[in-house]
């Protein structure tokens, strides 16, 4: 069986889209269910949810059980948050709060081992099975081949610097954060506003031209089709909270309310 956890990066590099969702709630069972459902990955959202380091590790472990990739969005782009995420065994990190190209460089080098970066190669960490790593290749080579560095582009101030971000070798994916981007443009939440939509498409086209894989958050099937057709290969769809809430609203509206 080919592991989804260790092949997501290679599938994206081959031009195949992968699909995931944000995890907002601390519930390992939900992570397992999402994995068994066929999702390729989840983003454990430590920026906007209240995960402790131990809880983050529990969620990464639950993803492994269902052979699903785990990406951690740390609370910020600071090195220790990035280190903690990768040392739990997460497949990668999705780094927010980038306000300059130097921020992106400083964060990106923390995700890679020597000589490409400054990530600690400590073999006793959970990422290397506490020293019991038994993969076909050694841990460092496996991590280099499969680990993902996803960098947010979510501020209008960063849009002129897309080409510079594309030159940072440690970055695998540029992820457009549409909500924060729209807010930074003075149009919070107006993702279908022509100006906001044009900026999003501009970022995607320039990122692909610059050789980076691109990521996007979608909340409708129509959005998924639009961005996959544009060449986006890292698709996040809603969140665990959003998906569960939408289904519950549908149940109440279409079934239960008929009998109330």
mmCIF file of C-alpha atoms in Angstrom:
data_model
loop_
_atom_site.group_PDB
_atom_site.id
_atom_site.type_symbol
_atom_site.label_atom_id
_atom_site.label_comp_id
_atom_site.label_asym_id
_atom_site.label_seq_id
_atom_site.Cartn_x
_atom_site.Cartn_y
_atom_site.Cartn_z
ATOM 1 C CA UNK A 1 0.000 0.000 0.000
ATOM 2 C CA UNK A 2 1.309 3.440 -0.958
ATOM 3 C CA UNK A 3 1.199 5.788 2.016
ATOM 4 C CA UNK A 4 -0.806 8.963 1.525
ATOM 5 C CA UNK A 5 1.177 10.599 4.317
ATOM 6 C CA UNK A 6 4.508 10.294 2.545
ATOM 7 C CA UNK A 7 3.413 10.802 -1.070
ATOM 8 C CA UNK A 8 1.299 13.961 -0.948
ATOM 9 C CA UNK A 9 4.181 16.191 -2.014
ATOM 10 C CA UNK A 10 5.080 13.917 -4.920
ATOM 11 C CA UNK A 11 1.467 13.786 -6.124
ATOM 12 C CA UNK A 12 1.286 17.580 -6.121
ATOM 13 C CA UNK A 13 4.601 17.845 -7.940
ATOM 14 C CA UNK A 14 3.102 15.588 -10.616
ATOM 15 C CA UNK A 15 0.277 18.106 -11.041
ATOM 16 C CA UNK A 16 -2.367 16.136 -9.158
ATOM 17 C CA UNK A 17 -4.575 18.113 -6.744
ATOM 18 C CA UNK A 18 -4.843 17.036 -3.119
ATOM 19 C CA UNK A 19 -7.746 17.867 -0.842
ATOM 20 C CA UNK A 20 -7.984 18.632 2.846
ATOM 21 C CA UNK A 21 -9.815 20.616 5.482
ATOM 22 C CA UNK A 22 -8.980 22.734 8.505
ATOM 23 C CA UNK A 23 -9.191 21.084 11.919
ATOM 24 C CA UNK A 24 -10.471 23.558 14.487
ATOM 25 C CA UNK A 25 -11.563 21.193 17.273
ATOM 26 C CA UNK A 26 -9.443 19.041 19.545
ATOM 27 C CA UNK A 27 -10.940 15.664 18.743
ATOM 28 C CA UNK A 28 -8.620 12.887 17.520
ATOM 29 C CA UNK A 29 -11.637 10.804 16.504
ATOM 30 C CA UNK A 30 -12.709 13.471 14.023
ATOM 31 C CA UNK A 31 -9.220 13.471 12.534
ATOM 32 C CA UNK A 32 -9.395 9.704 12.103
ATOM 33 C CA UNK A 33 -12.846 9.898 10.499
ATOM 34 C CA UNK A 34 -11.644 12.524 8.039
ATOM 35 C CA UNK A 35 -8.703 10.318 7.144
ATOM 36 C CA UNK A 36 -10.794 7.200 6.680
ATOM 37 C CA UNK A 37 -13.201 9.207 4.502
ATOM 38 C CA UNK A 38 -10.468 9.627 1.907
ATOM 39 C CA UNK A 39 -9.223 13.166 2.545
ATOM 40 C CA UNK A 40 -5.551 13.609 1.699
ATOM 41 C CA UNK A 41 -4.674 15.930 4.582
ATOM 42 C CA UNK A 42 -5.870 18.211 7.344
ATOM 43 C CA UNK A 43 -4.465 21.490 8.590
ATOM 44 C CA UNK A 44 -4.352 21.476 12.381
ATOM 45 C CA UNK A 45 -5.146 25.120 13.028
ATOM 46 C CA UNK A 46 -3.041 26.273 15.964
ATOM 47 C CA UNK A 47 -3.332 29.888 14.841
ATOM 48 C CA UNK A 48 -7.075 30.231 15.410
ATOM 49 C CA UNK A 49 -7.778 27.324 17.790
ATOM 50 C CA UNK A 50 -6.553 26.618 21.309
ATOM 51 C CA UNK A 51 -4.404 23.507 20.844
ATOM 52 C CA UNK A 52 -1.660 22.884 23.352
ATOM 53 C CA UNK A 53 1.550 21.259 22.098
ATOM 54 C CA UNK A 54 0.438 17.919 23.549
ATOM 55 C CA UNK A 55 -2.967 18.170 21.888
ATOM 56 C CA UNK A 56 -1.340 19.060 18.585
ATOM 57 C CA UNK A 57 0.751 15.905 18.863
ATOM 58 C CA UNK A 58 -2.380 13.854 19.595
ATOM 59 C CA UNK A 59 -3.983 15.179 16.406
ATOM 60 C CA UNK A 60 -0.884 14.371 14.349
ATOM 61 C CA UNK A 61 -0.932 10.859 15.804
ATOM 62 C CA UNK A 62 -4.617 10.442 14.893
ATOM 63 C CA UNK A 63 -3.834 11.455 11.322
ATOM 64 C CA UNK A 64 -1.117 8.823 11.142
ATOM 65 C CA UNK A 65 -3.542 6.115 12.276
ATOM 66 C CA UNK A 66 -5.743 6.798 9.256
ATOM 67 C CA UNK A 67 -2.707 7.292 6.964
ATOM 68 C CA UNK A 68 -3.542 10.936 6.301
ATOM 69 C CA UNK A 69 -1.042 13.765 6.000
ATOM 70 C CA UNK A 70 -1.022 16.332 8.803
ATOM 71 C CA UNK A 71 -0.106 19.959 8.235
ATOM 72 C CA UNK A 72 0.174 22.246 11.256
ATOM 73 C CA UNK A 73 -0.624 25.935 11.001
ATOM 74 C CA UNK A 74 1.410 27.334 13.922
ATOM 75 C CA UNK A 75 0.279 30.390 15.888
ATOM 76 C CA UNK A 76 2.898 32.519 14.149
ATOM 77 C CA UNK A 77 5.984 32.311 11.965
ATOM 78 C CA UNK A 78 8.375 32.198 14.938
ATOM 79 C CA UNK A 79 10.997 29.394 14.890
ATOM 80 C CA UNK A 80 9.933 27.566 18.045
ATOM 81 C CA UNK A 81 6.343 27.164 16.817
ATOM 82 C CA UNK A 82 7.635 25.722 13.539
ATOM 83 C CA UNK A 83 10.045 23.394 15.347
ATOM 84 C CA UNK A 84 7.383 22.061 17.714
ATOM 85 C CA UNK A 85 5.040 21.308 14.813
ATOM 86 C CA UNK A 86 7.589 19.384 12.765
ATOM 87 C CA UNK A 87 9.045 17.563 15.755
ATOM 88 C CA UNK A 88 5.643 16.020 16.526
ATOM 89 C CA UNK A 89 5.863 14.181 13.205
ATOM 90 C CA UNK A 90 3.583 16.477 11.210
ATOM 91 C CA UNK A 91 3.914 16.147 7.450
ATOM 92 C CA UNK A 92 4.512 19.872 7.164
ATOM 93 C CA UNK A 93 3.700 23.373 8.305
ATOM 94 C CA UNK A 94 1.481 26.094 6.877
ATOM 95 C CA UNK A 95 3.054 29.340 8.026
ATOM 96 C CA UNK A 96 0.910 32.455 8.633
ATOM 97 C CA UNK A 97 1.673 36.035 9.646
ATOM 98 C CA UNK A 98 4.195 36.770 6.920
ATOM 99 C CA UNK A 99 4.586 40.525 6.522
ATOM 100 C CA UNK A 100 7.870 40.687 4.593
ATOM 101 C CA UNK A 101 10.050 38.590 2.323
ATOM 102 C CA UNK A 102 12.600 38.379 5.148
ATOM 103 C CA UNK A 103 9.897 36.912 7.412
ATOM 104 C CA UNK A 104 9.316 34.228 4.778
ATOM 105 C CA UNK A 105 13.031 33.469 4.426
ATOM 106 C CA UNK A 106 13.546 33.254 8.188
ATOM 107 C CA UNK A 107 10.562 30.915 8.603
ATOM 108 C CA UNK A 108 11.304 28.747 5.583
ATOM 109 C CA UNK A 109 14.855 27.871 6.608
ATOM 110 C CA UNK A 110 13.470 26.517 9.893
ATOM 111 C CA UNK A 111 11.570 23.812 7.962
ATOM 112 C CA UNK A 112 14.556 22.212 6.230
ATOM 113 C CA UNK A 113 17.556 20.221 7.407
ATOM 114 C CA UNK A 114 21.187 21.145 6.730
ATOM 115 C CA UNK A 115 22.438 22.288 4.265
ATOM 116 C CA UNK A 116 19.148 23.764 3.012
ATOM 117 C CA UNK A 117 18.000 24.952 6.435
ATOM 118 C CA UNK A 118 18.415 24.975 10.187
ATOM 119 C CA UNK A 119 15.868 22.359 11.328
ATOM 120 C CA UNK A 120 17.228 20.158 14.119
ATOM 121 C CA UNK A 121 18.021 16.579 12.992
ATOM 122 C CA UNK A 122 17.561 15.137 16.501
ATOM 123 C CA UNK A 123 16.745 11.410 15.952
ATOM 124 C CA UNK A 124 15.181 10.969 19.399
ATOM 125 C CA UNK A 125 12.171 13.142 18.545
ATOM 126 C CA UNK A 126 8.748 11.732 17.762
ATOM 127 C CA UNK A 127 9.113 12.674 14.090
ATOM 128 C CA UNK A 128 11.857 10.019 13.862
ATOM 129 C CA UNK A 129 9.890 7.507 15.961
ATOM 130 C CA UNK A 130 11.950 8.321 19.057
ATOM 131 C CA UNK A 131 15.057 6.807 17.495
ATOM 132 C CA UNK A 132 13.246 3.741 16.120
ATOM 133 C CA UNK A 133 12.832 5.008 12.562
ATOM 134 C CA UNK A 134 12.493 1.994 10.262
ATOM 135 C CA UNK A 135 11.576 3.433 6.883
ATOM 136 C CA UNK A 136 12.994 2.231 3.575
ATOM 137 C CA UNK A 137 15.130 5.380 3.514
ATOM 138 C CA UNK A 138 16.689 7.146 6.474
ATOM 139 C CA UNK A 139 14.631 9.734 8.311
ATOM 140 C CA UNK A 140 16.417 12.806 6.945
ATOM 141 C CA UNK A 141 15.998 11.720 3.330
ATOM 142 C CA UNK A 142 12.368 10.751 3.873
ATOM 143 C CA UNK A 143 11.577 14.070 5.516
ATOM 144 C CA UNK A 144 13.307 15.972 2.730
ATOM 145 C CA UNK A 145 11.244 14.154 0.096
ATOM 146 C CA UNK A 146 7.879 14.332 1.828
ATOM 147 C CA UNK A 147 7.825 17.325 4.190
ATOM 148 C CA UNK A 148 5.881 20.374 3.018
ATOM 149 C CA UNK A 149 6.523 24.048 3.685
ATOM 150 C CA UNK A 150 3.368 26.019 2.893
ATOM 151 C CA UNK A 151 3.655 29.806 3.099
ATOM 152 C CA UNK A 152 0.691 32.142 3.402
ATOM 153 C CA UNK A 153 0.145 35.076 1.084
ATOM 154 C CA UNK A 154 -2.661 36.815 2.936
ATOM 155 C CA UNK A 155 -1.790 40.503 3.019
ATOM 156 C CA UNK A 156 -2.099 42.906 0.111
ATOM 157 C CA UNK A 157 1.336 44.258 1.083
ATOM 158 C CA UNK A 158 2.873 40.901 0.103
ATOM 159 C CA UNK A 159 1.259 40.712 -3.340
ATOM 160 C CA UNK A 160 4.026 42.710 -5.081
ATOM 161 C CA UNK A 161 6.575 40.239 -3.662
ATOM 162 C CA UNK A 162 5.207 36.964 -5.089
ATOM 163 C CA UNK A 163 8.183 36.557 -7.422
ATOM 164 C CA UNK A 164 10.574 37.028 -4.515
ATOM 165 C CA UNK A 165 8.707 34.379 -2.510
ATOM 166 C CA UNK A 166 9.023 32.032 -5.487
ATOM 167 C CA UNK A 167 12.803 32.377 -5.248
ATOM 168 C CA UNK A 168 12.893 30.949 -1.698
ATOM 169 C CA UNK A 169 13.855 27.293 -2.312
ATOM 170 C CA UNK A 170 12.526 25.859 0.951
ATOM 171 C CA UNK A 171 8.942 26.943 0.158
ATOM 172 C CA UNK A 172 6.894 24.271 -1.595
ATOM 173 C CA UNK A 173 3.437 25.889 -1.678
ATOM 174 C CA UNK A 174 2.188 29.461 -1.663
ATOM 175 C CA UNK A 175 -1.226 29.491 -0.014
ATOM 176 C CA UNK A 176 -3.628 32.333 -0.691
ATOM 177 C CA UNK A 177 -5.491 33.241 2.497
ATOM 178 C CA UNK A 178 -8.609 34.815 0.966
ATOM 179 C CA UNK A 179 -10.255 36.021 4.177
ATOM 180 C CA UNK A 180 -7.282 37.939 5.527
ATOM 181 C CA UNK A 181 -6.386 39.129 2.035
ATOM 182 C CA UNK A 182 -9.851 40.605 1.523
ATOM 183 C CA UNK A 183 -9.660 42.275 4.925
ATOM 184 C CA UNK A 184 -6.284 43.820 4.113
ATOM 185 C CA UNK A 185 -7.909 45.226 0.965
ATOM 186 C CA UNK A 186 -10.657 46.884 3.001
ATOM 187 C CA UNK A 187 -13.264 44.388 1.816
ATOM 188 C CA UNK A 188 -13.511 41.826 4.644
ATOM 189 C CA UNK A 189 -15.174 38.590 3.615
ATOM 190 C CA UNK A 190 -16.052 39.804 0.116
ATOM 191 C CA UNK A 191 -14.255 36.987 -1.667
ATOM 192 C CA UNK A 192 -16.329 37.339 -4.829
ATOM 193 C CA UNK A 193 -15.697 41.059 -5.107
ATOM 194 C CA UNK A 194 -14.158 41.592 -8.565
ATOM 195 C CA UNK A 195 -11.110 43.356 -7.171
ATOM 196 C CA UNK A 196 -10.449 40.675 -4.534
ATOM 197 C CA UNK A 197 -11.011 37.857 -7.049
ATOM 198 C CA UNK A 198 -8.639 39.508 -9.511
ATOM 199 C CA UNK A 199 -5.871 39.796 -6.903
ATOM 200 C CA UNK A 200 -6.312 36.128 -5.923
ATOM 201 C CA UNK A 201 -6.074 34.999 -9.532
ATOM 202 C CA UNK A 202 -3.071 37.254 -10.084
ATOM 203 C CA UNK A 203 -1.232 35.668 -7.142
ATOM 204 C CA UNK A 204 -2.008 32.168 -8.390
ATOM 205 C CA UNK A 205 -0.875 32.802 -11.967
ATOM 206 C CA UNK A 206 2.354 34.483 -10.859
ATOM 207 C CA UNK A 207 3.098 31.762 -8.305
ATOM 208 C CA UNK A 208 2.663 28.982 -10.851
ATOM 209 C CA UNK A 209 4.781 30.894 -13.362
ATOM 210 C CA UNK A 210 7.449 31.228 -10.656
ATOM 211 C CA UNK A 211 7.547 27.457 -10.179
ATOM 212 C CA UNK A 212 5.620 27.113 -6.915
ATOM 213 C CA UNK A 213 2.676 24.873 -6.186
ATOM 214 C CA UNK A 214 -0.335 26.920 -5.165
ATOM 215 C CA UNK A 215 -2.925 26.518 -2.398
ATOM 216 C CA UNK A 216 -6.381 27.961 -1.901
ATOM 217 C CA UNK A 217 -9.241 27.780 0.595
ATOM 218 C CA UNK A 218 -12.583 26.878 -0.984
ATOM 219 C CA UNK A 219 -16.065 26.705 0.511
ATOM 220 C CA UNK A 220 -18.129 25.574 -2.477
ATOM 221 C CA UNK A 221 -17.803 22.875 -5.159
ATOM 222 C CA UNK A 222 -17.787 25.653 -7.757
ATOM 223 C CA UNK A 223 -14.739 27.232 -6.122
ATOM 224 C CA UNK A 224 -12.932 23.890 -6.085
ATOM 225 C CA UNK A 225 -13.482 23.474 -9.840
ATOM 226 C CA UNK A 226 -12.438 27.053 -10.561
ATOM 227 C CA UNK A 227 -9.135 26.817 -8.757
ATOM 228 C CA UNK A 228 -8.256 23.268 -9.799
ATOM 229 C CA UNK A 229 -8.814 24.381 -13.398
ATOM 230 C CA UNK A 230 -6.396 27.266 -12.728
ATOM 231 C CA UNK A 231 -3.706 24.800 -11.638
ATOM 232 C CA UNK A 232 -4.071 24.960 -7.854
ATOM 233 C CA UNK A 233 -3.001 21.612 -6.399
ATOM 234 C CA UNK A 234 -3.371 22.230 -2.631
ATOM 235 C CA UNK A 235 -7.074 22.644 -1.931
ATOM 236 C CA UNK A 236 -8.460 23.258 1.540
ATOM 237 C CA UNK A 237 -12.225 22.880 1.822
ATOM 238 C CA UNK A 238 -13.948 24.528 4.777
ATOM 239 C CA UNK A 239 -13.215 23.027 8.224
ATOM 240 C CA UNK A 240 -14.409 20.266 10.529
ATOM 241 C CA UNK A 241 -16.616 22.805 12.313
ATOM 242 C CA UNK A 242 -17.939 24.215 9.053
ATOM 243 C CA UNK A 243 -18.693 20.823 7.509
ATOM 244 C CA UNK A 244 -20.425 19.469 10.619
ATOM 245 C CA UNK A 245 -22.366 22.698 11.121
ATOM 246 C CA UNK A 246 -23.526 22.786 7.491
ATOM 247 C CA UNK A 247 -24.736 19.185 7.643
ATOM 248 C CA UNK A 248 -26.589 19.798 10.911
ATOM 249 C CA UNK A 249 -28.290 22.887 9.493
ATOM 250 C CA UNK A 250 -29.317 20.879 6.445
ATOM 251 C CA UNK A 251 -30.755 18.081 8.597
ATOM 252 C CA UNK A 252 -32.797 20.526 10.648
ATOM 253 C CA UNK A 253 -34.043 22.529 7.688
ATOM 254 C CA UNK A 254 -34.807 19.677 5.297
ATOM 255 C CA UNK A 255 -35.920 16.898 7.662
ATOM 256 C CA UNK A 256 -36.456 17.695 11.337
ATOM 257 C CA UNK A 257 -38.203 21.048 10.887
ATOM 258 C CA UNK A 258 -40.881 19.314 8.840
ATOM 259 C CA UNK A 259 -42.092 17.629 12.018
ATOM 260 C CA UNK A 260 -41.639 20.449 14.521
#
